mmCIF file of C-alpha atoms in Angstrom:
data_model
loop_
_atom_site.group_PDB
_atom_site.id
_atom_site.type_symbol
_atom_site.label_atom_id
_atom_site.label_comp_id
_atom_site.label_asym_id
_atom_site.label_seq_id
_atom_site.Cartn_x
_atom_site.Cartn_y
_atom_site.Cartn_z
ATOM 1 C CA MET D 11 -29.104 -31.072 33.925
ATOM 2 C CA ILE D 12 -26.514 -29.873 31.391
ATOM 3 C CA GLU D 13 -22.991 -31.036 32.166
ATOM 4 C CA GLU D 14 -20.478 -28.280 32.828
ATOM 5 C CA PRO D 15 -18.060 -27.960 29.898
ATOM 6 C CA PRO D 16 -14.290 -27.728 30.391
ATOM 7 C CA LEU D 17 -13.020 -24.178 30.698
ATOM 8 C CA LEU D 18 -10.680 -24.683 27.747
ATOM 9 C CA THR D 19 -10.546 -27.039 24.802
ATOM 10 C CA ILE D 20 -7.262 -26.971 22.871
ATOM 11 C CA ARG D 21 -7.078 -28.631 19.462
ATOM 12 C CA ARG D 22 -3.768 -29.314 17.745
ATOM 13 C CA ASP D 23 -4.878 -31.401 14.749
ATOM 14 C CA ALA D 24 -5.625 -28.621 12.234
ATOM 15 C CA PRO D 25 -3.726 -28.670 8.925
ATOM 16 C CA ARG D 26 -1.175 -25.934 8.318
ATOM 17 C CA PRO D 27 -0.166 -24.201 5.071
ATOM 18 C CA THR D 28 3.338 -24.870 3.801
ATOM 19 C CA PRO D 29 5.943 -22.088 3.929
ATOM 20 C CA GLU D 30 5.579 -21.775 0.151
ATOM 21 C CA GLN D 31 1.810 -21.338 0.398
ATOM 22 C CA ILE D 32 2.194 -18.716 3.118
ATOM 23 C CA ALA D 33 4.798 -16.847 1.070
ATOM 24 C CA ALA D 34 2.474 -16.723 -1.949
ATOM 25 C CA PHE D 35 0.099 -14.372 -0.108
ATOM 26 C CA GLN D 36 2.660 -11.967 1.324
ATOM 27 C CA GLY D 37 2.231 -8.422 0.006
ATOM 28 C CA VAL D 38 -0.839 -9.326 -2.057
ATOM 29 C CA PRO D 39 -3.774 -6.860 -1.828
ATOM 30 C CA THR D 40 -6.995 -8.266 -0.402
ATOM 31 C CA SER D 41 -8.813 -7.187 -3.564
ATOM 32 C CA PHE D 42 -6.596 -9.466 -5.661
ATOM 33 C CA VAL D 43 -7.290 -12.386 -3.341
ATOM 34 C CA CYS D 44 -11.061 -11.806 -3.517
ATOM 35 C CA ASP D 45 -10.872 -11.708 -7.320
ATOM 36 C CA ALA D 46 -8.932 -14.977 -7.308
ATOM 37 C CA MET D 47 -11.762 -16.459 -5.208
ATOM 38 C CA GLY D 48 -14.437 -15.357 -7.662
ATOM 39 C CA GLY D 49 -15.384 -12.312 -5.631
ATOM 40 C CA GLY D 50 -15.750 -14.052 -2.276
ATOM 41 C CA GLY D 51 -13.827 -14.564 0.931
ATOM 42 C CA ALA D 52 -14.159 -11.183 2.609
ATOM 43 C CA LEU D 53 -15.333 -10.766 6.181
ATOM 44 C CA SER D 54 -18.055 -8.242 6.985
ATOM 45 C CA PRO D 55 -16.936 -4.618 6.475
ATOM 46 C CA ALA D 56 -17.869 -4.068 10.122
ATOM 47 C CA ILE D 57 -14.427 -5.591 10.813
ATOM 48 C CA GLN D 58 -12.014 -2.775 9.948
ATOM 49 C CA PRO D 59 -8.328 -2.038 10.546
ATOM 50 C CA ILE D 60 -8.066 -0.404 13.945
ATOM 51 C CA GLY D 61 -8.182 3.379 13.606
ATOM 52 C CA PHE D 62 -8.831 2.776 9.881
ATOM 53 C CA GLY D 63 -5.097 2.219 9.547
ATOM 54 C CA ARG D 64 -4.181 5.823 10.360
ATOM 55 C CA ASP D 65 -1.549 5.037 12.983
ATOM 56 C CA ILE D 66 -0.604 1.406 12.308
ATOM 57 C CA ASP D 67 0.372 -0.179 8.993
ATOM 58 C CA CYS D 68 -2.472 -2.686 9.006
ATOM 59 C CA THR D 69 -1.203 -5.184 6.459
ATOM 60 C CA ALA D 70 -0.721 -8.852 7.297
ATOM 61 C CA ALA D 71 -0.970 -12.333 5.844
ATOM 62 C CA GLY D 72 -0.639 -15.607 7.701
ATOM 63 C CA PRO D 73 -2.381 -18.792 8.812
ATOM 64 C CA ALA D 74 -5.350 -18.399 11.138
ATOM 65 C CA TRP D 75 -4.939 -19.525 14.751
ATOM 66 C CA CYS D 76 -8.500 -19.478 16.069
ATOM 67 C CA ALA D 77 -9.735 -18.684 19.556
ATOM 68 C CA GLU D 78 -13.463 -19.051 20.155
ATOM 69 C CA ASN D 79 -14.632 -17.015 23.144
ATOM 70 C CA GLY D 80 -18.030 -16.353 24.584
ATOM 71 C CA ALA D 81 -19.397 -12.831 24.823
ATOM 72 C CA ALA D 82 -17.246 -10.551 27.012
ATOM 73 C CA ASP D 83 -14.723 -13.361 27.605
ATOM 74 C CA LEU D 84 -11.110 -13.766 26.466
ATOM 75 C CA LEU D 85 -9.908 -16.985 28.106
ATOM 76 C CA ALA D 86 -9.435 -18.714 24.747
ATOM 77 C CA THR D 87 -7.556 -15.680 23.443
ATOM 78 C CA LEU D 88 -5.160 -15.824 26.385
ATOM 79 C CA ALA D 89 -4.590 -19.532 25.795
ATOM 80 C CA ALA D 90 -4.034 -18.853 22.085
ATOM 81 C CA LEU D 91 -1.176 -16.522 22.994
ATOM 82 C CA GLN D 92 0.677 -19.478 24.508
ATOM 83 C CA THR D 93 0.019 -21.902 21.648
ATOM 84 C CA ILE D 94 0.289 -19.740 18.517
ATOM 85 C CA THR D 95 3.007 -20.351 15.909
ATOM 86 C CA PRO D 96 5.098 -17.304 14.924
ATOM 87 C CA GLY D 97 3.699 -15.761 11.745
ATOM 88 C CA ASP D 98 0.107 -16.774 12.494
ATOM 89 C CA ILE D 99 -2.796 -14.336 12.777
ATOM 90 C CA LEU D 100 -4.873 -14.748 15.929
ATOM 91 C CA VAL D 101 -8.566 -14.819 14.985
ATOM 92 C CA ALA D 102 -10.490 -14.227 18.203
ATOM 93 C CA GLY D 103 -14.238 -14.669 18.094
ATOM 94 C CA ALA D 104 -16.175 -12.644 20.639
ATOM 95 C CA ASP D 105 -19.617 -13.931 19.653
ATOM 96 C CA GLY D 106 -20.169 -10.546 18.019
ATOM 97 C CA HIS D 107 -20.451 -8.862 21.431
ATOM 98 C CA GLN D 108 -20.084 -5.082 21.045
ATOM 99 C CA THR D 109 -20.264 -3.560 24.535
ATOM 100 C CA CYS D 110 -17.041 -5.065 25.890
ATOM 101 C CA ALA D 111 -13.547 -5.091 24.426
ATOM 102 C CA ALA D 112 -12.316 -8.380 22.978
ATOM 103 C CA ALA D 113 -8.750 -7.438 23.980
ATOM 104 C CA GLY D 114 -6.481 -4.475 24.665
ATOM 105 C CA ASP D 115 -2.920 -3.276 24.373
ATOM 106 C CA ARG D 116 -1.403 -5.876 26.708
ATOM 107 C CA VAL D 117 -2.827 -8.739 24.671
ATOM 108 C CA MET D 118 -1.496 -7.082 21.518
ATOM 109 C CA GLY D 119 1.907 -6.702 23.164
ATOM 110 C CA MET D 120 2.019 -10.347 24.220
ATOM 111 C CA LEU D 121 0.887 -11.475 20.780
ATOM 112 C CA LYS D 122 3.679 -9.464 19.187
ATOM 113 C CA ASN D 123 6.154 -10.954 21.676
ATOM 114 C CA ARG D 124 5.028 -14.429 20.591
ATOM 115 C CA GLY D 125 5.657 -13.589 16.922
ATOM 116 C CA GLY D 126 2.026 -13.217 15.880
ATOM 117 C CA ALA D 127 1.488 -11.385 12.590
ATOM 118 C CA GLY D 128 -1.828 -9.766 13.494
ATOM 119 C CA PHE D 129 -5.128 -9.922 15.348
ATOM 120 C CA VAL D 130 -8.674 -10.184 13.977
ATOM 121 C CA THR D 131 -11.876 -10.059 16.047
ATOM 122 C CA ASP D 132 -15.597 -9.467 15.616
ATOM 123 C CA GLY D 133 -15.658 -7.294 18.724
ATOM 124 C CA PRO D 134 -14.155 -3.919 19.626
ATOM 125 C CA LEU D 135 -10.739 -3.314 21.147
ATOM 126 C CA ARG D 136 -9.569 -0.937 23.892
ATOM 127 C CA ASP D 137 -6.419 0.998 24.833
ATOM 128 C CA TYR D 138 -5.926 2.556 21.407
ATOM 129 C CA ALA D 139 -2.827 4.573 22.326
ATOM 130 C CA GLY D 140 -1.186 1.483 23.781
ATOM 131 C CA ILE D 141 -2.051 -0.612 20.716
ATOM 132 C CA VAL D 142 -0.517 2.049 18.473
ATOM 133 C CA LYS D 143 2.632 1.914 20.605
ATOM 134 C CA VAL D 144 2.781 -1.879 20.204
ATOM 135 C CA GLY D 145 2.291 -1.457 16.453
ATOM 136 C CA LEU D 146 0.758 -4.868 15.772
ATOM 137 C CA PRO D 147 -1.765 -4.887 12.874
ATOM 138 C CA ALA D 148 -5.288 -5.439 14.203
ATOM 139 C CA TRP D 149 -8.800 -5.569 12.775
ATOM 140 C CA CYS D 150 -11.891 -5.048 14.908
ATOM 141 C CA THR D 151 -15.341 -3.427 14.966
ATOM 142 C CA GLY D 152 -14.284 -0.277 16.815
ATOM 143 C CA LEU D 153 -13.230 0.871 20.272
ATOM 144 C CA VAL D 154 -14.818 0.595 23.698
ATOM 145 C CA PRO D 155 -13.251 1.081 27.171
ATOM 146 C CA SER D 156 -14.876 -1.820 29.046
ATOM 147 C CA SER D 157 -12.804 -4.898 29.952
ATOM 148 C CA PRO D 158 -13.526 -8.576 29.243
ATOM 149 C CA PHE D 159 -13.184 -11.351 31.807
ATOM 150 C CA GLY D 160 -11.404 -14.684 31.426
ATOM 151 C CA LYS D 161 -13.616 -17.460 32.724
ATOM 152 C CA GLY D 162 -14.455 -19.534 29.643
ATOM 153 C CA PRO D 163 -15.543 -21.800 28.230
ATOM 154 C CA GLY D 164 -13.468 -21.374 25.094
ATOM 155 C CA THR D 165 -11.808 -23.328 22.317
ATOM 156 C CA VAL D 166 -8.381 -22.837 20.762
ATOM 157 C CA GLY D 167 -7.248 -24.298 17.447
ATOM 158 C CA GLY D 168 -10.719 -25.044 16.110
ATOM 159 C CA THR D 169 -13.133 -22.844 14.200
ATOM 160 C CA VAL D 170 -14.633 -19.401 14.731
ATOM 161 C CA ALA D 171 -17.812 -17.931 13.267
ATOM 162 C CA ILE D 172 -16.829 -14.344 12.541
ATOM 163 C CA GLY D 173 -17.789 -11.608 10.115
ATOM 164 C CA GLY D 174 -20.347 -13.734 8.318
ATOM 165 C CA ARG D 175 -17.951 -16.628 7.681
ATOM 166 C CA THR D 176 -16.553 -19.666 9.431
ATOM 167 C CA VAL D 177 -12.792 -19.431 9.846
ATOM 168 C CA CYS D 178 -10.880 -22.634 10.499
ATOM 169 C CA THR D 179 -7.452 -22.855 12.047
ATOM 170 C CA GLY D 180 -5.045 -23.268 9.127
ATOM 171 C CA ASP D 181 -7.017 -21.111 6.699
ATOM 172 C CA MET D 182 -5.016 -18.205 5.274
ATOM 173 C CA ILE D 183 -5.863 -14.705 6.452
ATOM 174 C CA VAL D 184 -4.967 -11.813 4.171
ATOM 175 C CA ALA D 185 -5.772 -8.387 5.584
ATOM 176 C CA ASP D 186 -5.078 -4.754 4.758
ATOM 177 C CA ARG D 187 -6.801 -1.355 4.937
ATOM 178 C CA ASP D 188 -9.636 -2.657 2.748
ATOM 179 C CA GLY D 189 -10.547 -5.412 5.213
ATOM 180 C CA VAL D 190 -9.980 -9.107 5.900
ATOM 181 C CA VAL D 191 -10.144 -12.042 3.481
ATOM 182 C CA VAL D 192 -10.198 -15.735 4.424
ATOM 183 C CA VAL D 193 -8.841 -18.376 2.051
ATOM 184 C CA PRO D 194 -9.970 -21.870 3.132
ATOM 185 C CA PHE D 195 -7.113 -24.322 3.550
ATOM 186 C CA ALA D 196 -8.594 -26.684 0.951
ATOM 187 C CA ARG D 197 -8.546 -23.926 -1.692
ATOM 188 C CA LEU D 198 -5.035 -22.585 -1.142
ATOM 189 C CA ASP D 199 -3.370 -24.051 -4.219
ATOM 190 C CA GLU D 200 -6.323 -23.178 -6.437
ATOM 191 C CA VAL D 201 -6.364 -19.560 -5.271
ATOM 192 C CA ILE D 202 -2.575 -19.220 -5.518
ATOM 193 C CA ALA D 203 -2.720 -20.389 -9.153
ATOM 194 C CA ARG D 204 -5.482 -17.902 -9.963
ATOM 195 C CA LEU D 205 -3.637 -15.093 -8.204
ATOM 196 C CA GLU D 206 -0.971 -15.037 -10.890
ATOM 197 C CA LYS D 207 -3.612 -14.413 -13.566
ATOM 198 C CA VAL D 208 -5.295 -11.744 -11.432
ATOM 199 C CA LYS D 209 -1.997 -9.953 -10.842
ATOM 200 C CA ALA D 210 -1.170 -9.941 -14.558
ATOM 201 C CA ALA D 211 -4.610 -8.594 -15.497
ATOM 202 C CA GLU D 212 -4.626 -5.929 -12.772
ATOM 203 C CA TYR D 213 -1.134 -4.658 -13.547
ATOM 204 C CA ALA D 214 -1.884 -4.568 -17.285
ATOM 205 C CA LEU D 215 -5.057 -2.517 -16.708
ATOM 206 C CA ASP D 216 -3.207 -0.192 -14.332
ATOM 207 C CA ALA D 217 -0.698 0.516 -17.074
ATOM 208 C CA GLU D 218 -3.462 1.262 -19.581
ATOM 209 C CA VAL D 219 -5.258 3.633 -17.189
ATOM 210 C CA GLU D 220 -2.020 5.499 -16.548
ATOM 211 C CA LYS D 221 -1.731 5.976 -20.309
ATOM 212 C CA GLY D 222 -5.226 7.553 -20.439
ATOM 213 C CA PHE D 223 -7.513 4.574 -21.025
ATOM 214 C CA CYS D 224 -11.129 5.426 -20.066
ATOM 215 C CA SER D 225 -13.422 3.208 -22.171
ATOM 216 C CA PRO D 226 -13.911 -0.138 -20.390
ATOM 217 C CA LEU D 227 -17.009 -1.033 -22.453
ATOM 218 C CA ASP D 228 -17.459 -1.376 -26.225
ATOM 219 C CA LEU D 229 -20.781 0.464 -26.255
ATOM 220 C CA GLU D 230 -21.071 0.458 -30.028
ATOM 221 C CA ALA D 231 -20.828 -3.324 -30.141
ATOM 222 C CA MET D 232 -23.332 -3.664 -27.293
ATOM 223 C CA LEU D 233 -25.816 -1.417 -29.123
ATOM 224 C CA ALA D 234 -25.286 -3.324 -32.354
ATOM 225 C CA ASP D 235 -26.012 -6.771 -30.855
ATOM 226 C CA GLY D 236 -28.866 -5.682 -28.576
ATOM 227 C CA ARG D 237 -27.103 -5.946 -25.203
ATOM 228 C CA ALA D 238 -27.705 -2.194 -24.863
ATOM 229 C CA VAL D 239 -30.470 0.024 -26.261
ATOM 230 C CA GLU D 240 -30.932 3.753 -26.762
ATOM 231 C CA ALA D 241 -33.898 5.126 -24.781
ATOM 232 C CA GLY D 242 -35.824 8.333 -25.227
#
């Protein structure tokens, strides 16, 4: 017979980014962060800013505080509300369940009251009008009116499998209207260093495009050295 698990497991041993590391990601587009990670880091595009960012400015960056729930459950999410550090982003796994909301406007309101910077889930949300009123940035798979229950089991402060990636508490979450990017804690300094190069390159190309630049490839050189050929 399988032993009954505890309703809640709360971990408090995860590493946490420094204030300087957190500050380095503020206001940085998710596309820049992905480029600094060699093109990786993004969660599945099924996880979108709620309402596609029409009514809420869905931009946020902060350490992940993870809540792992079972399908149609939110006990770990509720516990995460009471243990989150201001500035963190609550990453609430719902086991990918799509026919029941992972949370609603009251959870968003309580998360905002606790100082949370945003909410990310692999399930849908509910109470759209109320969430807009709260104004907390949120990313989810859509909307559905059905309610979750809170019976567990669940884990807070550990890891969550979400959007095709494993998110660990203490990883950096950077999210905007393009989606959600996860920077593993162990790679923070590396990615921050690369971000400066990405920013410089992006801003330089932006300036060239504004001046009329429209030839990103040297086609003549490619034809001359065989990397491109004329057909027909």
